[in-house]
XYZ file of C-alpha atoms in Angstrom:
280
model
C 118.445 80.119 54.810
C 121.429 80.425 52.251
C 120.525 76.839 51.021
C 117.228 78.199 50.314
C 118.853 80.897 48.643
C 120.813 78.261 46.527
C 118.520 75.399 46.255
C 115.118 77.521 45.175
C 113.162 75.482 47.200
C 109.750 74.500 46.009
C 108.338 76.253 42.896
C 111.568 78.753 43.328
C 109.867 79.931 46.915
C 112.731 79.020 48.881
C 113.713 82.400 49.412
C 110.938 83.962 50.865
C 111.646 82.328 54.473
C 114.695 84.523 54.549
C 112.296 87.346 56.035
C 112.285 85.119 59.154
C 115.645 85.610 59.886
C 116.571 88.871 60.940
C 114.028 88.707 64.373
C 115.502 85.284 64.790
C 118.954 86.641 64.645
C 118.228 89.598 66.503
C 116.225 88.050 69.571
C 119.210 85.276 69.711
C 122.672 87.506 69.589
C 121.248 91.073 70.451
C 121.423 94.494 67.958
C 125.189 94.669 67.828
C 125.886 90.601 67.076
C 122.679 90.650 65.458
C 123.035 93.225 63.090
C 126.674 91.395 62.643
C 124.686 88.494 61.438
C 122.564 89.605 59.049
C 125.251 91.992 57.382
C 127.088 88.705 56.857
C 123.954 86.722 55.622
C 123.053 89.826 53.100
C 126.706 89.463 51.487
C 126.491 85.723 50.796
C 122.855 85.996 49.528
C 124.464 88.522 47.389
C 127.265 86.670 46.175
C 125.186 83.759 45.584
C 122.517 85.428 43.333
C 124.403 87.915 41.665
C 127.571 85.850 41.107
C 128.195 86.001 36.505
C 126.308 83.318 34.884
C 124.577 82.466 38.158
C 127.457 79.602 38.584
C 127.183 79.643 42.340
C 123.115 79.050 42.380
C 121.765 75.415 41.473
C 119.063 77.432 40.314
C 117.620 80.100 38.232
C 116.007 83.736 39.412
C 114.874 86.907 37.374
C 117.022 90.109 38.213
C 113.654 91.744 39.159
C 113.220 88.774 41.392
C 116.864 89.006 43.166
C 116.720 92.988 43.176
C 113.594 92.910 45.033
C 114.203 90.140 47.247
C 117.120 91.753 48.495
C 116.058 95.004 48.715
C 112.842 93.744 50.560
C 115.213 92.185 52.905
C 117.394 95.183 53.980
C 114.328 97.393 54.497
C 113.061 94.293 56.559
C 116.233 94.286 58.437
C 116.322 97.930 59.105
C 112.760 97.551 60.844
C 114.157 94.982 62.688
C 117.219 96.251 64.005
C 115.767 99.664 64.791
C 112.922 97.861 67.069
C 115.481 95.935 68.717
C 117.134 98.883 69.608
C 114.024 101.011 71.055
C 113.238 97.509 73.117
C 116.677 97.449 74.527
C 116.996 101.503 75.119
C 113.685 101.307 76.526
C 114.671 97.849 78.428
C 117.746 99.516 79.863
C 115.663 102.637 81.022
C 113.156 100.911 82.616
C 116.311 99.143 84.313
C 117.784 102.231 85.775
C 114.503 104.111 86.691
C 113.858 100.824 88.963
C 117.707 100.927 90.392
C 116.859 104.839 91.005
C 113.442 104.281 92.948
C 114.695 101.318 94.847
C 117.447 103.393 95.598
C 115.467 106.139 96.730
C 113.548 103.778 98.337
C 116.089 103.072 100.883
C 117.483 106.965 101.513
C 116.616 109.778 103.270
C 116.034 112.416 100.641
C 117.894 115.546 102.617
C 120.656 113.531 104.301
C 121.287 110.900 101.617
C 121.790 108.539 104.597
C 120.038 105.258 105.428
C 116.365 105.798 105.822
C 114.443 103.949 108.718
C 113.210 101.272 106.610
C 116.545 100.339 105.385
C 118.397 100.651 108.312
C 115.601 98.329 110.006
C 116.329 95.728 107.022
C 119.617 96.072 107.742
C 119.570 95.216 111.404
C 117.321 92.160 110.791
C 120.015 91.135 108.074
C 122.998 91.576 111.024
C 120.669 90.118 113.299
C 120.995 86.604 111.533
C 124.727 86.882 110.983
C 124.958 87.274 114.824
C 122.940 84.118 115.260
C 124.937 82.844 113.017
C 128.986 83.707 113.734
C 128.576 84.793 117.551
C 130.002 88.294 117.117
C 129.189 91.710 118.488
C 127.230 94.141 117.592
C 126.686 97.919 118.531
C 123.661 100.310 118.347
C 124.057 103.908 118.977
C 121.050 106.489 118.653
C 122.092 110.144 118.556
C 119.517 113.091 118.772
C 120.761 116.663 118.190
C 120.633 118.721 120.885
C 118.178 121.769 121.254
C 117.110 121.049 117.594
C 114.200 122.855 117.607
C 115.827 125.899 119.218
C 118.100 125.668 116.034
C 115.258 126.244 113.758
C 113.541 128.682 115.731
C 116.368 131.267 116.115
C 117.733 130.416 112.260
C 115.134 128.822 110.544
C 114.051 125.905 109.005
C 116.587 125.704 106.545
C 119.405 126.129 108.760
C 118.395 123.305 110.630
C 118.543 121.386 107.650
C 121.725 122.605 106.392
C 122.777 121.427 110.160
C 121.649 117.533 109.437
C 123.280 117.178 105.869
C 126.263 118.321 107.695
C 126.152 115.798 110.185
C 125.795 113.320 107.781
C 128.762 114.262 105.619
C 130.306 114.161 109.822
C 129.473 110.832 110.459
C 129.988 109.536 107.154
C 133.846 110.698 107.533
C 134.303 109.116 110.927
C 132.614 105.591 110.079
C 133.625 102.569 108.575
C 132.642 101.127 105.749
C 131.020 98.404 107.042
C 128.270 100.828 109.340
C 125.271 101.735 108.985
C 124.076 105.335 109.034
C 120.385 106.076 108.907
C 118.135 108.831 109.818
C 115.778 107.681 112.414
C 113.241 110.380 112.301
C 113.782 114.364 112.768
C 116.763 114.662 114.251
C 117.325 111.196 115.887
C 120.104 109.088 113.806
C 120.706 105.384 114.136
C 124.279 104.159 114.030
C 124.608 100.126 113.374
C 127.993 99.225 114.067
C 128.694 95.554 112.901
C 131.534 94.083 115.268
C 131.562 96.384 117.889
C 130.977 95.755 121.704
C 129.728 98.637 123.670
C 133.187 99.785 124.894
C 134.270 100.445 121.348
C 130.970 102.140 120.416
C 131.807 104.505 122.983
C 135.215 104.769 121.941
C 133.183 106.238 117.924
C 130.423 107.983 120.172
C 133.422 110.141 122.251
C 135.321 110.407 118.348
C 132.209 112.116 117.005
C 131.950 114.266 120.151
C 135.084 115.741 119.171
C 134.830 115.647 115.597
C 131.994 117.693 116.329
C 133.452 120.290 118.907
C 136.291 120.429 115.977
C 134.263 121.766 113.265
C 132.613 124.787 113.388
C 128.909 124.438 112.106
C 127.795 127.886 109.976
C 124.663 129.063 108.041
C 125.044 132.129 106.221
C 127.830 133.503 107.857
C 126.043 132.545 111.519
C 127.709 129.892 113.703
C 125.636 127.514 114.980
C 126.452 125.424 118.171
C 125.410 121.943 117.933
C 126.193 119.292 119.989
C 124.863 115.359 120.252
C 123.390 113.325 122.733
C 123.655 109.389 122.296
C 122.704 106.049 123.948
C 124.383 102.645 122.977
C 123.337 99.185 123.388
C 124.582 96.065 122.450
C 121.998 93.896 120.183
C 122.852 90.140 121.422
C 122.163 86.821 119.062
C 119.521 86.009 121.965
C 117.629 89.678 121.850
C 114.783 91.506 119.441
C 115.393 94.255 117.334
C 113.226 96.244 118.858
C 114.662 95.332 122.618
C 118.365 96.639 122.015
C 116.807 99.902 120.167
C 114.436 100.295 123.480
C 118.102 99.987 125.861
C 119.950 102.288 123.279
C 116.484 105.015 123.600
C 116.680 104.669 127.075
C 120.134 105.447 128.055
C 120.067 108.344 125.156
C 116.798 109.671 127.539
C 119.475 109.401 130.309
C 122.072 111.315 128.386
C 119.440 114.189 127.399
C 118.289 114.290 131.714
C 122.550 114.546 132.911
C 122.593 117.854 130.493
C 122.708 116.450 127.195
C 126.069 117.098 124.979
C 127.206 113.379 125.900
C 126.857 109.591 125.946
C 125.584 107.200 128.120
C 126.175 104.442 129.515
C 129.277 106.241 130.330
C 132.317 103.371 130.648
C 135.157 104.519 132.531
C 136.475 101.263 133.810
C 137.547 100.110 130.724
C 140.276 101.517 128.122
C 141.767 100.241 125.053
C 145.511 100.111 123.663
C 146.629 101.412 120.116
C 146.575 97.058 120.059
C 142.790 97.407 120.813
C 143.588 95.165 123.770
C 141.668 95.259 126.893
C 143.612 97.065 130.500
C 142.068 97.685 133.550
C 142.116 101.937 134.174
């Protein structure tokens, strides 16, 4: 374009193609480096035309000519950049409403937890890693207990100050590599990535206690809550849907023996500090 500039090109019409370049330089480099480029362009332009006695130009051009030419050319540029920037603010925009909705997407709106679709995603994802390294992995299902007594006697907001602080519970007790979602109600599903059944109870009986520590109030009332839970262990070899059904079935038994505990309840096994199997 500066040759153009230089040369004249036919009939002295050389310089019109520099309108091309700022959307070239701008769709290329982007409005910072783009902007960078045709700052730089607009000083050599202007060196070359206005330079005394025109030495630097193998041509000749009216001052009219040059004044409007560049002139023309910064408005031009100033178009240019300022629609690459709305393209890009609305680009990024559009960018971060999608991260929000996929986001939302995959959370429970009151708990901020794992929704059921994610956490269903996620066990088909774990699934294929177990096929894949032969490890262990644990499912736990937890349902509060007398929830609906909860809201009756202190409302429905009270029972859903009681699940966002479960969540902030459970959250504090796991790891980061588990899973946390809300199942439905006030059923959560815990996916606990290499974990046999014996430690899964080992987290069940920690949030048992957790729980019995902390003292669960609404508006200066206490409310007792305690958890029921069933575990199963989803196998390289077994559906989805089969663990969830064993992990249901023994959280059915825990809710029959009086609720307020886990099952299947494990007592011949114990672990170390080493995490090391001994016979009790």
């Amino acid at each position: 374009m500066s040759y153009l500039v230089y040369s004249g090109g036919v009939a002295n019409t050389g310089p019109l193609w520099i309108f091309i370049l700022p959307s070239i330089a701008l769709f290329i480099n982007g409005l910072i480096r783009g902007i960078a480029v045709i700052l730089a362009f607009i000083a050599l332009i202007s060196l070359l035309m206005f330079y005394p006695g025109e030495a630097l130009l193998a041509t000749s051009y009216p001052l009219e000519f040059k004044l409007r030419l560049l002139y023309c050319f910064i408005t031009v540029s100033a178009l240019s950049a300022y629609y690459e920037y709305a393209r890009e603010t609305s680009y990024l925009h559009t960018l971060e409403l999608s991260r929000k909705y996929e986001l939302l997407s995959r959370l429970d709106p009151l708990t901020q937890l794992s929704n059921r679709r994610d956490a269903t995603n996620t066990l088909e994802h774990e699934q294929l890693r177990l096929a894949r390294n032969a490890e262990t992995l644990a499912i736990i299902i937890c349902d509060v207990d007398y929830f609906k007594k909860i809201n009756d006697s202190f409302g429905h907001n009270a029972g859903d100050h009681v699940l966002v602080e479960l969540a902030k519970l459970f959250k504090h007790c796991s790891r980061e590599q588990d899973t946390i979602a809300r199942w439905g109600g006030e059923e959560f599903l815990f996916i606990l990535p290499q974990t046999n059944i014996s430690h899964a109870q080992d987290f069940a009986a920690k949030l048992h206690k957790a729980l019995e520590q902390q003292q669960m109030c609404y508006q200066e009332q206490v409310i007792e809550v305690t958890l029921s839970m069933g575990i199963s262990e989803l196998k390289p070899e077994q559906s989805i849907q089969e663990a969830i059904s064993i992990a249901d079935k023994y959280l059915y038994q825990a809710k029959q023996a009086g609720r307020n505990q886990t099952f299947p309840q494990i007592s011949a096994v114990k672990y170390d500090a080493a995490d090391k199997a001994v016979t009790g």
